[in-house]
Structure formats: structure tokens, C-alpha cells
Short mmCIF file of C-alpha atoms in Angstrom, two decimals:
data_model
loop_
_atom_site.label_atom_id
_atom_site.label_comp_id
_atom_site.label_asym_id
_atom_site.label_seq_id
_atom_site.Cartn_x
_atom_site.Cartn_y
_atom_site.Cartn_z
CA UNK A 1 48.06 140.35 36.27
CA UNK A 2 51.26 139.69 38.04
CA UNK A 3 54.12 137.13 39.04
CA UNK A 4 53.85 135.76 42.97
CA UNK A 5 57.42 135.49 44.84
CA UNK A 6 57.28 132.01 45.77
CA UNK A 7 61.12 131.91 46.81
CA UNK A 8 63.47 134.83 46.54
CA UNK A 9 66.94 133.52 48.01
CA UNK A 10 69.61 135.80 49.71
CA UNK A 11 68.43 139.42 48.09
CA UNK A 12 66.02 139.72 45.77
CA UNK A 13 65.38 143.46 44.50
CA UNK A 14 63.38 145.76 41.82
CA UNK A 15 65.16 148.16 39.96
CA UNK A 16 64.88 149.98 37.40
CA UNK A 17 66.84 153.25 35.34
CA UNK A 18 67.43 154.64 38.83
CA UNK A 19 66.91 157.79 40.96
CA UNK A 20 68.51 160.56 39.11
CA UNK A 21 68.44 164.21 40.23
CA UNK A 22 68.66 163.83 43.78
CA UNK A 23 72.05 163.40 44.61
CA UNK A 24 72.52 167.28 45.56
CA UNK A 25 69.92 166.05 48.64
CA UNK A 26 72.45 163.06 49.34
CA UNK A 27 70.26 160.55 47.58
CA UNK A 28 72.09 158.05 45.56
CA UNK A 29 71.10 157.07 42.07
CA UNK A 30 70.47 153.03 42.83
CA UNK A 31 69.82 151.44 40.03
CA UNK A 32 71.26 148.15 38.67
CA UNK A 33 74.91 146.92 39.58
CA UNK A 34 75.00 145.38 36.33
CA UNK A 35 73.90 147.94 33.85
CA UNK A 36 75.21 145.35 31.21
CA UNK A 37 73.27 142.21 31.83
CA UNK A 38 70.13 144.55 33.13
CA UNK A 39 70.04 145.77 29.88
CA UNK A 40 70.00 143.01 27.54
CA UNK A 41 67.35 141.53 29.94
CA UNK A 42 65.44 144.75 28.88
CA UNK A 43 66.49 144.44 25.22
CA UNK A 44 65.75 140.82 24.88
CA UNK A 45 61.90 141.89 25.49
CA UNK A 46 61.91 145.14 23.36
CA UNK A 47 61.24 147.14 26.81
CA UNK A 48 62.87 150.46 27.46
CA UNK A 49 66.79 150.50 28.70
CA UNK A 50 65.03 151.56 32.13
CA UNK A 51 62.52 149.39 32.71
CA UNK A 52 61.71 147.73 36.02
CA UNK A 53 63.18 144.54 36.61
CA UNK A 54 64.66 142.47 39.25
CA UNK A 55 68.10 142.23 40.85
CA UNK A 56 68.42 138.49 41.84
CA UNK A 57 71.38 138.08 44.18
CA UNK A 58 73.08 134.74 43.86
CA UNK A 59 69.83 133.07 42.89
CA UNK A 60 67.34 130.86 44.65
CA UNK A 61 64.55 132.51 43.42
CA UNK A 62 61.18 130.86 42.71
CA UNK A 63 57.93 132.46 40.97
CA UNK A 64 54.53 131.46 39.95
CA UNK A 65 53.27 133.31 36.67
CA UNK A 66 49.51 134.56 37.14
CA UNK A 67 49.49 135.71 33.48
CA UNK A 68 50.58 134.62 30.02
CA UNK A 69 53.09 136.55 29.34
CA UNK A 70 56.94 136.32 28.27
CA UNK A 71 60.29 136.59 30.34
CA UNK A 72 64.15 137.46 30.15
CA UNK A 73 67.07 136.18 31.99
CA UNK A 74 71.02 137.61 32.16
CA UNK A 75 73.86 137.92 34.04
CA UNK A 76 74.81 135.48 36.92
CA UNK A 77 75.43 132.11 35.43
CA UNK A 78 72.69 129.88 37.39
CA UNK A 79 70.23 126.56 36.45
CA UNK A 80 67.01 127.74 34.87
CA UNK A 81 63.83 125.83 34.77
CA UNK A 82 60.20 126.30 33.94
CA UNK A 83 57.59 123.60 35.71
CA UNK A 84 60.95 121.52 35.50
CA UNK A 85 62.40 122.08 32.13
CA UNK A 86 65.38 123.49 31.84
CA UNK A 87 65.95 126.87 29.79
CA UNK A 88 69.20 128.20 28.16
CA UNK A 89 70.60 131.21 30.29
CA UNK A 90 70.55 134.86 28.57
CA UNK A 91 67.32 134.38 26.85
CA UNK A 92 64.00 135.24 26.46
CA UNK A 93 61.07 132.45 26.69
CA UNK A 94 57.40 132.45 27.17
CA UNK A 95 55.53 131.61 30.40
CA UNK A 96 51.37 130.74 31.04
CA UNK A 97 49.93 131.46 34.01
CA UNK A 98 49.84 128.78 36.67
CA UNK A 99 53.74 127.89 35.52
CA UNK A 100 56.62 128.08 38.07
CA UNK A 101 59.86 129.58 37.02
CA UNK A 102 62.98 128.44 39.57
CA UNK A 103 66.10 129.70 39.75
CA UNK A 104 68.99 127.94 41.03
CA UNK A 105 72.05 129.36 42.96
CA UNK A 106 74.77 130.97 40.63
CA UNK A 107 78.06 129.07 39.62
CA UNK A 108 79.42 131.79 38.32
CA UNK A 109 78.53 135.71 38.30
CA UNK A 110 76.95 137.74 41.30
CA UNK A 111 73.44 138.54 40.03
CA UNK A 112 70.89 137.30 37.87
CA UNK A 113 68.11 139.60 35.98
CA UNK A 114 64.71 138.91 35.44
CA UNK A 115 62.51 141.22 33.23
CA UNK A 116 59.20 140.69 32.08
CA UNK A 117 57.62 142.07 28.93
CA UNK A 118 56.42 145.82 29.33
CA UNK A 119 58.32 146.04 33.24
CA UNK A 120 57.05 145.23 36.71
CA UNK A 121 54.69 147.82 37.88
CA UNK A 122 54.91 149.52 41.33
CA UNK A 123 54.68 153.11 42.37
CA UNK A 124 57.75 155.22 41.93
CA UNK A 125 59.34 157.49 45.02
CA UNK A 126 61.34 160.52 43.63
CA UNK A 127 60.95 159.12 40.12
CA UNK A 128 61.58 155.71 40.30
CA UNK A 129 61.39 151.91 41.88
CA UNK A 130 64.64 151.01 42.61
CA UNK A 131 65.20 149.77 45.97
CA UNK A 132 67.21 151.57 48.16
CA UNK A 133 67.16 149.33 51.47
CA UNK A 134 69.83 151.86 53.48
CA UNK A 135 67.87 154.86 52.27
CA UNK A 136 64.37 153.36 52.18
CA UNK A 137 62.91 153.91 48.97
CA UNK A 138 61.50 152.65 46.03
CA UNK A 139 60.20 148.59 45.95
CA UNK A 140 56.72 147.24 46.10
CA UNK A 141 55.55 149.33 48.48
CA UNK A 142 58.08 152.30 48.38
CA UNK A 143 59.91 152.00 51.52
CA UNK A 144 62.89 150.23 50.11
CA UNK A 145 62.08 146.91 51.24
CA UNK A 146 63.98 143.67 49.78
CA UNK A 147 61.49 141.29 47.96
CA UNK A 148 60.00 138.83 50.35
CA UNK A 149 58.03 135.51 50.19
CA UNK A 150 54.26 136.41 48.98
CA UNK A 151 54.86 139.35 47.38
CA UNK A 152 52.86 139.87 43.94
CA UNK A 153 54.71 141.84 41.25
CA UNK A 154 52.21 143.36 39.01
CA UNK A 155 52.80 143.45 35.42
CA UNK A 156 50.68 143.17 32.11
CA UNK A 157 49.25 140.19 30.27
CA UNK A 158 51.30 140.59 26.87
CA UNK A 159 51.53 136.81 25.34
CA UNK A 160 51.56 137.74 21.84
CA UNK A 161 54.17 140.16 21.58
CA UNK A 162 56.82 137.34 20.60
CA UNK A 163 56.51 134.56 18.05
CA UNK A 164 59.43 132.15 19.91
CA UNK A 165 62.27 132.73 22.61
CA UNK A 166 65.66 134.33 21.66
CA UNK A 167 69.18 134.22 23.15
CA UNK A 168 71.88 136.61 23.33
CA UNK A 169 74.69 135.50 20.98
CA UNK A 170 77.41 134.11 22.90
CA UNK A 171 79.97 136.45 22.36
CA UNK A 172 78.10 139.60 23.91
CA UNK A 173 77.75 137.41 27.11
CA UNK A 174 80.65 137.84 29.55
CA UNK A 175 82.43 135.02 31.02
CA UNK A 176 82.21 135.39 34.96
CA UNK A 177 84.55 132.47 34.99
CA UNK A 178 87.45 134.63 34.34
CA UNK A 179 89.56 136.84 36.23
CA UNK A 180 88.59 140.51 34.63
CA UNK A 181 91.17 143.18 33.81
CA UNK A 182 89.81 146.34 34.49
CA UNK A 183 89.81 150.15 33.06
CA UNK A 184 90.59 152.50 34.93
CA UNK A 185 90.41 156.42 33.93
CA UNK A 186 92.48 159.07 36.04
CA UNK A 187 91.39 160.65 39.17
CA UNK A 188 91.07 164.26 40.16
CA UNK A 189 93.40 163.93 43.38
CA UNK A 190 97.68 163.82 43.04
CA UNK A 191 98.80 160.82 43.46
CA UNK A 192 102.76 159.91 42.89
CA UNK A 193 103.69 157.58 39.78
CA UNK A 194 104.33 155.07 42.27
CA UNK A 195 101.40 155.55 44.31
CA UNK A 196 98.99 155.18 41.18
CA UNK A 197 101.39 152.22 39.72
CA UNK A 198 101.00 150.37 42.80
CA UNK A 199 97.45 149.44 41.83
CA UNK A 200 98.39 148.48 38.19
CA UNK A 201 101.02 145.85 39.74
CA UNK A 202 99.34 143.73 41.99
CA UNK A 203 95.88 141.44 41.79
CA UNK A 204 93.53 142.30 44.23
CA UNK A 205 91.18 139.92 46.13
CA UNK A 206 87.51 141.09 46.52
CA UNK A 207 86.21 141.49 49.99
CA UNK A 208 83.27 139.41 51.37
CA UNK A 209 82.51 142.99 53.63
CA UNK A 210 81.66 144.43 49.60
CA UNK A 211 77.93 145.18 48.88
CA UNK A 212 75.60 146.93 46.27
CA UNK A 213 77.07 150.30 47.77
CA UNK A 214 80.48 149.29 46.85
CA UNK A 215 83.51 146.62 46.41
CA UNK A 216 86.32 146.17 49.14
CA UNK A 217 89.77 145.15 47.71
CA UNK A 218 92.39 143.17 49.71
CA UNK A 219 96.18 143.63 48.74
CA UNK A 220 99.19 145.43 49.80
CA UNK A 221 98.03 148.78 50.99
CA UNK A 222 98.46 151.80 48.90
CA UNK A 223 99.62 155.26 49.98
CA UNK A 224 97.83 158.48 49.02
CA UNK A 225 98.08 161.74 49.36
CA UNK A 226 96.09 163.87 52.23
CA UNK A 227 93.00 165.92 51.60
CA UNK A 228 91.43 167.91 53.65
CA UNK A 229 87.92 168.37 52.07
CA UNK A 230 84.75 166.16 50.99
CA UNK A 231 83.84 165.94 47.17
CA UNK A 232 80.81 164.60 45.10
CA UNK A 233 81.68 161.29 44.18
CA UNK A 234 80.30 158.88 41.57
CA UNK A 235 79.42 154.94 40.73
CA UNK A 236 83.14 154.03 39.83
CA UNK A 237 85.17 155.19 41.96
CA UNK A 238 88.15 154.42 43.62
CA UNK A 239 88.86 155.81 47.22
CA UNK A 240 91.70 154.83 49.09
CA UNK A 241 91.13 155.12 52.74
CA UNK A 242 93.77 155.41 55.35
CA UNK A 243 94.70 151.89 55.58
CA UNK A 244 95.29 151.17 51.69
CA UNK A 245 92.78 149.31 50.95
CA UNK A 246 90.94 150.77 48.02
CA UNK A 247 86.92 151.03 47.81
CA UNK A 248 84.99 151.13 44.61
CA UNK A 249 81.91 152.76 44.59
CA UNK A 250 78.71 151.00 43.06
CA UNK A 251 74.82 152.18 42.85
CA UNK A 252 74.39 152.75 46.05
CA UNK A 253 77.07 154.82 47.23
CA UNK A 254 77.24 157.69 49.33
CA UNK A 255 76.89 160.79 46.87
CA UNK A 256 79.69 162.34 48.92
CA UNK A 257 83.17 161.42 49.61
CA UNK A 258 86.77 162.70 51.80
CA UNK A 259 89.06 159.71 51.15
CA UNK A 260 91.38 160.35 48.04
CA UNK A 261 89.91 159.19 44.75
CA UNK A 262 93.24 157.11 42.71
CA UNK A 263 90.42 157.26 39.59
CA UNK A 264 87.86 155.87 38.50
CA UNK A 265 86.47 152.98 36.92
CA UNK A 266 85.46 152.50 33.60
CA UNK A 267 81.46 153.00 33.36
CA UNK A 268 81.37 149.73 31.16
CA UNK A 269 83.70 147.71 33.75
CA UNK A 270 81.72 148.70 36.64
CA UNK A 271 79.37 145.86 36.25
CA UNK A 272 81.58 142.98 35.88
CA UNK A 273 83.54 143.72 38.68
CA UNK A 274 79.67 143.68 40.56
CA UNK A 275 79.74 140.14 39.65
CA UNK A 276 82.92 139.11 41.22
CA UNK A 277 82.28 136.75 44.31
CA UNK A 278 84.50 137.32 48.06
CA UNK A 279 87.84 135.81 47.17
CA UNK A 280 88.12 136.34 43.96
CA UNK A 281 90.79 138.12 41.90
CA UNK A 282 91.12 141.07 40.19
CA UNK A 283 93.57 143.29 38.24
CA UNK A 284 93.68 147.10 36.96
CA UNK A 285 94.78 148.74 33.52
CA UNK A 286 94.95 152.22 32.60
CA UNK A 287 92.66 153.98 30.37
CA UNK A 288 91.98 157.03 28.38
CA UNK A 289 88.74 158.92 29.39
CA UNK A 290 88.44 159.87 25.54
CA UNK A 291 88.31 155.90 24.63
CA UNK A 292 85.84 155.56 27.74
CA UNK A 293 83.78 158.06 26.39
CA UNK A 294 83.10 156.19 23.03
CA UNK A 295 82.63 153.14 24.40
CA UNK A 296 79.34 154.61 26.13
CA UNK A 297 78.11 156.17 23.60
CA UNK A 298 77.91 153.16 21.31
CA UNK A 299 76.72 151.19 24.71
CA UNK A 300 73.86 153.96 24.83
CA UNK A 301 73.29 153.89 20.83
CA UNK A 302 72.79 150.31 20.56
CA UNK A 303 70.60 149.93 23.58
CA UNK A 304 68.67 152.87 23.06
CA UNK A 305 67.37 151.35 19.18
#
């Protein structure tokens, strides 16, 4: 029972909840960039919130079902088709086996995500699939290899769990068209007024050197204070390094940091800022950690039901 990788375009990667509990051995979490669109992928299909699923980078993706069973797509806006017909984005549909599910390259957003009903199967490392291709864990076969052409992703025939597709309503799915203003909560290093408003006043462009193990902003440099010792850092946030140009940390960081952190982003921004392209702008806003903190918890209520 299983789904064959016909085409997989630039990246193409599992993931699931992540690798938690190993970050004290410098192993990073992983996980989704988009914990947002993963999870209504997830929800669409009544899986758990941390269910495997794949990471499609800027599409041009192909796959060949080899089972009846039913399918979820979010995030990255991108043409959909099943043996030719086109589906609506951010929706769930059914596939037979023999059918051929293509994705085209996204228009808009960074990353697309495919789930199937129940989650792809493969053998965790340290507790889980995700891929980690710098550290070399988790995928198919474990060693934190990308998806490649010929690969079989095993999953379970479940046809009848459904009785017909289902959408996200529109409002709940983000416009990648835009230019997002983001949250940001204070850091734990000093930083002047003017250092930390310096941020706030500018757009920033996004980096083409940014990756899944963070996001490169382009702008007038900031300054920041000096610091002379390494903390534990986490997915969010924001070093400034010594030429002003701040880095934002994503899923696959390093789980240890020296530069100074300015803050750090919301944990519900985090993901739209992952589907930014190179070039494109963004801007900062200050927020309180106490409103951050009841934002997630209704984020983790209503996907945990």
C-alpha cells in the first residue's frame, strides 16, 4: 500500500511532529516550517497534529497512488490536478490506485503539504521521520535523505473513511500574496530603544541564501550589543550577527547560538514568514509574550480536537 514519487521538484521532504528531546545533544527539533498549513493538511484527514506528511518545496511534484485511499493539500498556492482534473487548493479529495496526482510550481507561498489519511509510514530515528538532510536523520530510509524519483511512501488503504472532499474555509487560509507584518516578542539580550526600533522602522527583503534552518534579512544593518557567551536558542529567533543583518531561526536551526538575540518571533508567525520567496518584503511589530501565549494555546486546542 503506498504512493510512488514519480516527480518531486526542487525539495521534496517527510516530516512529521518533529525530534523533540534531543536538543541538549545538539540535535534540532526539524519538523515542519509551516506548522500552520502542516496542520490543517493533518486536520483535513482527521490524522493526529503530528502525523507524517510531506514538505513540498515550491512544487513540481508528481505521484502515482497504489491504493484507494484519500489526500490533503495546504499551504503554497500551486495548480492541482488528479489524472488531469484540476482540484481546489486546501482540500481534501479522494484518490484510486493507478491515479496520478501532479503538482505544479507555486505562484504564491514557499511550500506545499501533502498528507494522506492515517500518515506516511517509515521508521522513526530518535523518535521521529522528519528529515534532517544537514544532520542525517529521519526520511525513508533514516539517513535524512531528500525524497527522490522512485521512492515508494508506504501508507494504508483507508477509502472509506470520508463520504466526499472538504476545503478549508477561506478565511483560515493565509494570503501569501501579501506582504506579512510580523510579531515579534522581546529578547533576553539589552538592546538600546533605538537599536530594537530600528527593526520596527524599516521593511526587510528576504534573502535567497535563507533555508529550512533559517531566513536571511536584507536592510540597513542593525547594531547590537556584545556578548561574550553561547546560549540555547529556539525556532523564532532573531540573531543579529556582526554585520546587521538579522537571522531568524526555523526547524532546523542550530540548538545553540553566540550572536545577540533582538527577540523572537511569534510561534504563530514563524510559518508565514517560511513562505516568503528571495526578494520579498517584510515588516516587524511588537508583541506581548502574554498575548503570544494565548494565541497557542487556542492554536493547540483547536488542532488537538
Amino acid at each position: 500500500m503506498s504512493l510512488k514519487v514519480l516527480a518531486c521538484g526542487p525539495l521534496c521532504l517527510l516530516q512529521d511532529g518533529g525530534r523533540h528531546g534531543w536538543q541538549g545533544l545538539g540535535v534540532s527539533p526539524g519538523g515542519p516550517v509551516d506548522k500552520h498549513a502542516a496542520a490543517w493538511a493533518n486536520r483535513l484527514l482527521g490524522n493526529a497534529p503530528d502525523a507524517a506528511l510531506l514538505e513540498i518545496a515550491l512544487g513540481g511534484a508528481e505521484l502515482e497512488a497504489q491504493v484507494d485511499t484519500w489526500l490533503a493539500l495546504s499551504g503554497a498556492e500551486l495548480p492541482l490536478s488528479l489524472d488531469g482534473e484540476p482540484l481546489p487548493a486546501w482540500s481534501r479529495f479522494r484518490v484510486r490506485a493507478g491515479q496520478r496526482l501532479k503538482l505544479g510550481f507555486a505562484r504564491a507561498g514557499q511550500r506545499a503539504y501533502l498528507a494522506v489519511a492515517g500518515g506516511f509510514r517509515a521508521e522513526p530515528v530518535l523518535g521521529s521521520v522528519s528529515t534532517q538532510t544537514r544532520e542525517r536523520l529521519g526520511g525513508l530510509a533514516g539517513d535524512g535523505q531528500p525524497l527522490a524519483v522512485g521512492d515508494v511512501l508506504a501508507c494504508v488503504a483507508d477509502d472509506a473513511r470520508f463520504m466526499r472532499g472538504a476545503s478549508v474555509p477561506w478565511p483560515y487560509q493565509p494570503d501569501y500574496r501579501e506582504a506579512p507584518i510580523l510579531r515579534v516578542l522581546p529578547g533576553p539580550d539589552a538592546f538600546s530603544d533605538e537599536q530594537s526600533r530600528a527593526l520596527f522602522d524599516q521593511p526587510w527583503r528576504i534573502s535567497p541564501q535563507s533555508d529550512r534552518m533559517g531566513v536571511r534579512l536584507r536592510g540597513e544593518a542593525l547594531g547590537a550589543p556584545c556578548r561574550q557567551w553561547s546560549l540555547g536558542v529556539v525556532e523564532g529567533a532573531i540573531q543579529v550577527p556582526p554585520d546587521g543583518q538579522p537571522i531568524i531561526l526555523l526547524a532546523d536551526r542550530q540548538t545553540m547560538g553566540g550572536y545577540p538575540l533582538l527577540g523572537v518571533l511569534h510561534p504563530l508567525d514563524i510559518g508565514r514568514l517560511a513562505q516568503c520567496p528571495a526578494h520579498s518584503e517584510v515588516r516587524f511589530t511588537e508583541a506581548s509574550v502574554e498575548q503570544a501565549q494565548a494565541d497557542l494555546r487556542a492554536f493547540l486546542r483547536f488542532f488537538a480536537t
